[in-house]
């Protein structure tokens, strides 16, 4: 998104600028000042990481070690025991089951949203048909209205369809949003008209054009959007909380809270913390390994 | 903007938009309509019939002390979350921008928390400040400060604010960092030649130049604080103590699902619809400005 400012000759290129720079100029930092900058950044990273580190440590020690504060700040030797217990038995339901549910939900939302958005954006950009403007605005209206706002009626609809405790109930209400459609619309508008023209002259059917030209060209956008939507789906909390009353349908992010005992019992902290770590691993892997796509998707989807 | 070249036919395009339109109609427009419809009625205690009350539910809401308090709580909460997540992010981004080498490494390290779900972030922070086993709470106790967010309203608010802001620092950092990298170096160097020091350059040149990003992040973070922090509040405080952390979205849930007060919950949904509408307009107006900046 980085704004292109109206100062200087042409927009500055974020990546290319530093590379094309002459040797360190007068505003570059050296010596003590450079070390101070590094020190402050490292401090920032440490502070930001501390909660995760603590959770990891807690997932490798025994319950009594945590119950008698202060807990150790260095990992213990119960890593395999705790994670095995969490994955295979958990508290209400094995965490492996919750991981599977989360995976199905996150992939379902990402794929579902991308598919319906690609199709509708293609129709809106490449056709003139009755009701086009109406549909455009209909889709536009759904932009940015989170499910949190309309939970009770949406719950009733899903219950009416008998979709409580089901994957379709977890997935469908969350793909009714227009962000992806708009992203694809913007992108399709930048595809040169000559391509569609050529396809038409060659007598190619619209869907052939879609498969052979539009889809391959959208690959990067699709991937970037997938990263964003996967995390969005994985991190859902309220919706799964409402519609999965059966523990075997719980997703991992909402299931953690269910592992806390009601009343005065002491929580099974090592298992809960192992579950928390497991709940963050898939999205963290996606974000860190696909960092470029992720940043691109983030920037695009907010435009 | 429109395409010059289009394909003929109207059956195919209708089929293509059908999935999205059907899903939006069933899971979006119908429920939203229901919320508006239900907000005009009060169901009898057995749920058998509905009594039409017009705007009665709204009048009740805006005369209700707890609902108005929830507005204040939400305003306070979202202001604090926005500040707590933006200021450290800007600071870290400025630091990273000063580096010639290694900025990428810090970026990789700092984007991690973005991937952590708000609800999981809630559990992590709850663990650190747990009154019985929390490490931070224990060390605070050693320093003579008796931490108890279960009873103390200010501490509860502080905890949910920090837990909500934590992951957002990554997000804001990414945007600030990209904006800072795009500031033309020639301007900075010109100011440096004129003898302006680093922080002076920052406040008089850099900050105004990245203001589009700052405004954009302000809106986005307020939206986040309003609508995406349910998980944090539900895991840490459940809206307590004494509703001190009951933000509007949490109240819709608490009144609708826990309290089973459907008329009131529907009316609250409608109020939130309006709030979202206003924020969307704000965002779009702003985005428009940003494009022309």
Coordinates of N, CA and C in Angstrom, one line a residue, chain A residues 141-287:
Chain A
X141 N -22.1 -4.6 -0.3 CA -22.7 -4.3 1.0 C -22.2 -5.3 2.1
X142 N -21.8 -6.5 1.6 CA -21.4 -7.5 2.6 C -19.9 -7.2 3.0
X143 N -19.3 -6.2 2.4 CA -18.0 -5.9 2.8 C -17.8 -5.5 4.2
X144 N -16.9 -6.2 4.9 CA -16.6 -5.7 6.2 C -17.6 -5.7 7.3
X145 N -18.7 -6.6 7.1 CA -19.6 -6.7 8.2 C -19.3 -8.0 8.9
X146 N -18.6 -8.0 10.0 CA -18.2 -9.3 10.6 C -19.4 -10.1 11.2
X147 N -19.2 -11.4 11.2 CA -20.2 -12.3 11.7 C -20.6 -11.9 13.2
X148 N -19.6 -11.3 13.9 CA -19.9 -11.0 15.3 C -21.1 -10.1 15.5
X149 N -21.4 -9.3 14.4 CA -22.5 -8.3 14.6 C -23.8 -9.0 14.4
X150 N -23.9 -10.0 13.7 CA -25.2 -10.6 13.4 C -25.3 -12.1 13.9
X151 N -24.7 -12.3 15.1 CA -24.6 -13.7 15.5 C -25.9 -14.4 15.7
X152 N -26.8 -13.8 16.4 CA -28.0 -14.5 16.8 C -28.8 -14.9 15.6
X153 N -29.2 -14.0 14.7 CA -29.9 -14.5 13.5 C -29.2 -15.5 12.6
X154 N -27.9 -15.3 12.5 CA -27.1 -16.2 11.7 C -27.1 -17.6 12.3
X155 N -27.0 -17.6 13.6 CA -27.1 -18.9 14.4 C -28.4 -19.6 14.1
X156 N -29.5 -18.8 14.1 CA -30.8 -19.4 13.8 C -30.9 -20.0 12.4
X157 N -30.3 -19.3 11.5 CA -30.3 -19.8 10.1 C -29.6 -21.1 10.0
X158 N -28.4 -21.1 10.6 CA -27.6 -22.3 10.6 C -28.2 -23.5 11.3
X159 N -28.8 -23.1 12.4 CA -29.6 -24.2 13.2 C -30.8 -24.7 12.4
X160 N -31.4 -23.8 11.6 CA -32.6 -24.2 10.8 C -32.2 -25.1 9.7
X161 N -31.0 -25.0 9.2 CA -30.5 -25.9 8.2 C -29.9 -27.2 8.7
X162 N -30.0 -27.3 10.1 CA -29.4 -28.5 10.7 C -27.9 -28.5 10.6
X163 N -27.2 -27.4 10.5 CA -25.8 -27.4 10.2 C -25.0 -27.1 11.5
X164 N -25.6 -27.2 12.7 CA -24.8 -27.1 13.9 C -23.9 -28.3 14.0
X165 N -22.8 -28.1 14.6 CA -21.8 -29.2 14.7 C -21.5 -29.9 13.4
X166 N -21.3 -29.0 12.3 CA -20.9 -29.6 11.1 C -19.9 -28.7 10.4
X167 N -19.1 -29.2 9.5 CA -18.1 -28.4 8.8 C -18.8 -27.3 8.0
X168 N -19.9 -27.7 7.3 CA -20.5 -26.7 6.5 C -21.0 -25.5 7.3
X169 N -21.5 -25.8 8.5 CA -21.9 -24.7 9.4 C -20.8 -23.9 9.8
X170 N -19.6 -24.5 10.0 CA -18.4 -23.7 10.4 C -17.9 -22.8 9.2
X171 N -18.1 -23.3 8.0 CA -17.5 -22.7 6.8 C -18.3 -21.7 6.2
X172 N -19.6 -22.0 5.8 CA -20.4 -21.2 4.9 C -20.7 -19.8 5.4
X173 N -21.1 -19.6 6.6 CA -21.4 -18.2 7.1 C -20.2 -17.3 7.0
X174 N -19.0 -17.9 7.1 CA -17.8 -17.1 7.1 C -17.3 -16.8 5.7
X175 N -17.8 -17.4 4.7 CA -17.3 -17.0 3.3 C -18.3 -16.0 2.7
X176 N -19.3 -15.6 3.4 CA -20.2 -14.5 2.8 C -19.6 -13.2 3.0
X177 N -18.5 -12.9 2.4 CA -18.0 -11.5 2.5 C -17.2 -11.2 1.2
X178 N -17.1 -9.9 0.9 CA -16.8 -9.5 -0.4 C -15.3 -9.1 -0.6
X179 N -14.5 -9.1 0.4 CA -13.2 -8.6 0.3 C -12.5 -9.3 -0.9
X180 N -12.6 -10.6 -1.0 CA -11.8 -11.3 -2.0 C -12.4 -10.9 -3.4
X181 N -13.7 -10.8 -3.5 CA -14.3 -10.4 -4.8 C -13.7 -9.1 -5.3
X182 N -13.6 -8.2 -4.3 CA -13.1 -6.8 -4.8 C -11.7 -6.9 -5.2
X183 N -10.9 -7.7 -4.5 CA -9.5 -7.8 -4.8 C -9.4 -8.4 -6.2
X184 N -10.1 -9.4 -6.5 CA -10.0 -10.0 -7.9 C -10.6 -9.1 -8.9
X185 N -11.6 -8.3 -8.6 CA -12.2 -7.4 -9.5 C -11.1 -6.4 -9.9
X186 N -10.4 -5.8 -8.9 CA -9.4 -4.8 -9.1 C -8.3 -5.4 -10.0
X187 N -8.0 -6.7 -9.7 CA -6.9 -7.3 -10.5 C -7.3 -7.6 -12.0
X188 N -8.5 -8.1 -12.1 CA -9.0 -8.4 -13.5 C -9.1 -7.1 -14.4
X189 N -9.4 -6.0 -13.7 CA -9.4 -4.7 -14.5 C -8.1 -4.3 -15.0
X190 N -7.0 -4.9 -14.4 CA -5.7 -4.5 -15.0 C -5.2 -5.5 -16.0
X191 N -5.9 -6.6 -16.3 CA -5.5 -7.5 -17.4 C -5.8 -6.8 -18.7
X192 N -4.8 -6.7 -19.6 CA -4.9 -6.0 -20.8 C -6.1 -6.5 -21.6
X193 N -6.9 -5.5 -22.2 CA -8.0 -5.9 -23.0 C -7.7 -6.7 -24.2
X194 N -6.4 -6.5 -24.7 CA -6.0 -7.2 -25.9 C -6.2 -8.7 -25.7
X195 N -6.0 -9.2 -24.5 CA -6.0 -10.6 -24.3 C -7.5 -11.2 -24.5
X196 N -8.4 -10.4 -23.9 CA -9.8 -10.8 -24.1 C -10.2 -10.7 -25.6
X197 N -9.7 -9.6 -26.2 CA -10.0 -9.4 -27.6 C -9.5 -10.6 -28.4
X198 N -8.3 -10.9 -28.2 CA -7.7 -12.0 -29.0 C -8.5 -13.3 -28.8
X199 N -8.8 -13.6 -27.5 CA -9.6 -14.8 -27.2 C -10.9 -14.8 -28.0
X200 N -11.5 -13.6 -28.0 CA -12.8 -13.5 -28.7 C -12.7 -13.7 -30.2
X201 N -11.6 -13.1 -30.7 CA -11.4 -13.3 -32.2 C -11.2 -14.7 -32.5
X202 N -10.4 -15.4 -31.6 CA -10.1 -16.8 -31.9 C -11.3 -17.7 -31.6
X203 N -12.4 -17.1 -31.2 CA -13.7 -17.9 -31.0 C -13.6 -18.6 -29.7
X204 N -12.8 -18.2 -28.7 CA -12.7 -19.0 -27.4 C -13.9 -18.6 -26.6
X205 N -14.5 -19.6 -26.0 CA -15.6 -19.4 -25.1 C -15.1 -18.7 -23.8
X206 N -16.0 -18.0 -23.1 CA -15.6 -17.2 -21.9 C -14.9 -18.1 -20.9
X207 N -15.4 -19.3 -20.7 CA -14.8 -20.1 -19.6 C -13.4 -20.6 -20.0
X208 N -13.2 -20.8 -21.3 CA -11.9 -21.2 -21.8 C -10.9 -20.1 -21.5
X209 N -11.3 -18.8 -21.8 CA -10.5 -17.7 -21.5 C -10.2 -17.6 -20.0
X210 N -11.2 -17.9 -19.2 CA -11.1 -17.9 -17.7 C -10.0 -18.9 -17.3
X211 N -10.1 -20.1 -17.8 CA -9.2 -21.2 -17.4 C -7.8 -20.9 -17.9
X212 N -7.7 -20.5 -19.2 CA -6.4 -20.5 -19.9 C -5.6 -19.2 -19.6
X213 N -6.4 -18.1 -19.4 CA -5.7 -16.8 -19.3 C -5.8 -16.2 -17.9
X214 N -7.1 -16.0 -17.5 CA -7.3 -15.3 -16.2 C -6.8 -16.0 -15.0
X215 N -7.1 -17.3 -14.9 CA -6.7 -18.1 -13.8 C -5.1 -18.2 -13.6
X216 N -4.4 -18.5 -14.7 CA -3.0 -18.5 -14.6 C -2.4 -17.2 -14.2
X217 N -3.0 -16.1 -14.7 CA -2.5 -14.8 -14.4 C -2.7 -14.4 -13.0
X218 N -3.8 -15.0 -12.4 CA -4.1 -14.6 -11.0 C -3.4 -15.4 -9.9
X219 N -2.5 -16.3 -10.4 CA -1.9 -17.2 -9.4 C -1.3 -16.6 -8.2
X220 N -0.5 -15.5 -8.4 CA 0.1 -14.9 -7.2 C -1.0 -14.3 -6.3
X221 N -2.0 -13.6 -6.9 CA -3.1 -13.1 -6.0 C -3.8 -14.1 -5.3
X222 N -4.0 -15.3 -5.9 CA -4.7 -16.4 -5.2 C -3.9 -16.9 -4.1
X223 N -2.6 -17.0 -4.3 CA -1.7 -17.5 -3.2 C -1.7 -16.6 -2.1
X224 N -1.6 -15.3 -2.4 CA -1.5 -14.3 -1.3 C -2.8 -14.2 -0.5
X225 N -3.9 -14.3 -1.2 CA -5.2 -14.3 -0.5 C -5.4 -15.6 0.3
X226 N -4.9 -16.7 -0.2 CA -5.0 -17.9 0.5 C -4.3 -17.8 1.9
X227 N -3.1 -17.2 1.9 CA -2.4 -17.1 3.2 C -3.2 -16.3 4.2
X228 N -3.8 -15.2 3.7 CA -4.6 -14.3 4.6 C -5.8 -15.0 5.1
X229 N -6.5 -15.7 4.2 CA -7.8 -16.3 4.5 C -7.6 -17.5 5.4
X230 N -6.5 -18.2 5.2 CA -6.2 -19.4 6.0 C -6.0 -18.9 7.5
X231 N -5.3 -17.9 7.7 CA -5.1 -17.4 9.0 C -6.4 -16.8 9.6
X232 N -7.2 -16.1 8.8 CA -8.5 -15.7 9.2 C -9.4 -16.8 9.7
X233 N -9.4 -17.9 8.9 CA -10.3 -19.0 9.2 C -9.7 -19.8 10.4
X234 N -8.5 -20.0 10.5 CA -7.8 -20.7 11.6 C -8.1 -20.0 12.9
X235 N -8.0 -18.7 12.9 CA -8.1 -17.9 14.2 C -9.5 -17.5 14.6
X236 N -10.6 -18.0 13.9 CA -11.9 -17.8 14.3 C -12.2 -18.3 15.7
X237 N -13.0 -17.5 16.4 CA -13.3 -17.9 17.8 C -14.8 -18.0 18.1
X238 N -15.4 -16.9 18.0 CA -16.8 -16.8 18.4 C -17.7 -17.7 17.6
X239 N -17.5 -17.8 16.3 CA -18.5 -18.6 15.6 C -18.4 -20.1 15.9
X240 N -17.2 -20.7 15.9 CA -17.1 -22.1 16.4 C -17.6 -22.3 17.8
X241 N -17.4 -21.3 18.6 CA -17.8 -21.4 20.0 C -19.4 -21.5 20.1
X242 N -20.1 -20.8 19.2 CA -21.5 -20.9 19.2 C -22.0 -22.2 18.6
X243 N -21.5 -22.6 17.5 CA -22.2 -23.7 16.8 C -21.6 -25.1 17.0
X244 N -20.4 -25.2 17.7 CA -19.9 -26.5 17.9 C -20.1 -26.9 19.4
X245 N -21.3 -27.4 19.7 CA -21.5 -27.8 21.1 C -21.0 -29.2 21.4
X246 N -20.7 -29.9 20.3 CA -20.2 -31.3 20.5 C -18.6 -31.1 20.5
X247 N -18.0 -31.6 21.6 CA -16.5 -31.4 21.7 C -15.7 -31.9 20.5
X248 N -16.2 -33.0 19.9 CA -15.5 -33.6 18.8 C -15.5 -32.7 17.6
X249 N -16.3 -31.6 17.6 CA -16.3 -30.7 16.4 C -15.6 -29.4 16.8
X250 N -15.1 -29.3 18.0 CA -14.4 -28.0 18.4 C -13.2 -27.8 17.6
X251 N -12.9 -26.5 17.3 CA -11.6 -26.1 16.6 C -10.6 -25.8 17.8
X252 N -9.4 -25.9 17.4 CA -8.4 -25.8 18.5 C -8.4 -24.4 19.1
X253 N -8.6 -23.3 18.3 CA -8.5 -22.0 18.9 C -9.6 -21.8 20.0
X254 N -10.8 -22.3 19.7 CA -11.9 -22.1 20.7 C -11.8 -23.2 21.7
X255 N -11.2 -24.4 21.4 CA -11.2 -25.5 22.3 C -10.3 -25.2 23.5
X256 N -9.3 -24.3 23.4 CA -8.4 -24.1 24.5 C -9.2 -23.6 25.7
X257 N -10.0 -22.7 25.5 CA -10.8 -22.1 26.6 C -11.7 -23.2 27.3
X258 N -12.1 -24.1 26.5 CA -13.0 -25.2 27.1 C -12.1 -26.1 28.0
X259 N -10.8 -26.1 27.9 CA -10.0 -26.9 28.7 C -9.8 -26.4 30.1
X260 N -10.2 -25.2 30.3 CA -10.1 -24.7 31.7 C -11.2 -25.2 32.5
X261 N -10.9 -25.7 33.8 CA -12.0 -26.2 34.6 C -12.9 -25.1 35.0
X262 N -14.2 -25.4 35.2 CA -15.1 -24.5 35.8 C -14.9 -24.7 37.3
X263 N -15.1 -23.7 38.1 CA -14.9 -23.8 39.5 C -13.5 -23.7 39.9
X264 N -13.1 -24.3 41.0 CA -11.9 -23.9 41.7 C -10.7 -24.9 41.4
X265 N -11.0 -25.9 40.5 CA -9.9 -26.8 40.2 C -8.8 -26.1 39.5
X266 N -7.6 -26.6 39.7 CA -6.4 -26.0 39.1 C -6.4 -26.5 37.6
X267 N -6.2 -25.5 36.7 CA -6.1 -25.9 35.3 C -4.9 -26.8 35.0
X268 N -5.1 -27.6 34.0 CA -4.0 -28.5 33.6 C -3.0 -27.7 32.7
X269 N -2.3 -26.8 33.3 CA -1.5 -25.8 32.5 C -0.6 -26.4 31.5
X270 N 0.2 -27.4 31.8 CA 1.2 -27.9 30.8 C 0.4 -28.4 29.5
X271 N -0.7 -29.1 29.7 CA -1.4 -29.5 28.5 C -2.1 -28.4 27.8
X272 N -2.6 -27.4 28.6 CA -3.3 -26.3 27.9 C -2.2 -25.5 27.2
X273 N -1.1 -25.3 27.8 CA 0.0 -24.5 27.1 C 0.5 -25.3 25.9
X274 N 0.6 -26.6 25.9 CA 1.0 -27.4 24.8 C 0.0 -27.2 23.7
X275 N -1.3 -27.2 24.0 CA -2.3 -26.9 23.0 C -2.2 -25.5 22.4
X276 N -1.9 -24.5 23.3 CA -1.7 -23.2 22.7 C -0.6 -23.1 21.7
X277 N 0.5 -23.8 22.0 CA 1.6 -23.8 21.1 C 1.2 -24.5 19.8
X278 N 0.5 -25.6 19.9 CA 0.1 -26.3 18.7 C -0.9 -25.5 17.9
X279 N -1.7 -24.7 18.6 CA -2.7 -23.8 17.9 C -2.0 -22.7 17.1
X280 N -0.8 -22.3 17.5 CA -0.2 -21.3 16.7 C 0.8 -21.8 15.7
X281 N 1.2 -23.0 15.8 CA 2.2 -23.5 14.8 C 1.7 -23.4 13.4
X282 N 0.6 -23.9 13.0 CA 0.2 -23.8 11.6 C 0.1 -22.4 11.0
X283 N -0.6 -21.4 11.7 CA -0.6 -20.1 11.1 C 0.8 -19.4 11.1
X284 N 1.6 -19.7 12.1 CA 3.0 -19.1 12.2 C 3.8 -19.7 11.0
X285 N 3.7 -21.0 10.8 CA 4.5 -21.5 9.6 C 4.0 -20.9 8.3
X286 N 2.7 -20.7 8.2 CA 2.2 -20.1 6.9 C 2.8 -18.7 6.8
X287 N 2.7 -17.9 7.9 CA 3.1 -16.5 7.8 C 4.6 -16.4 7.5

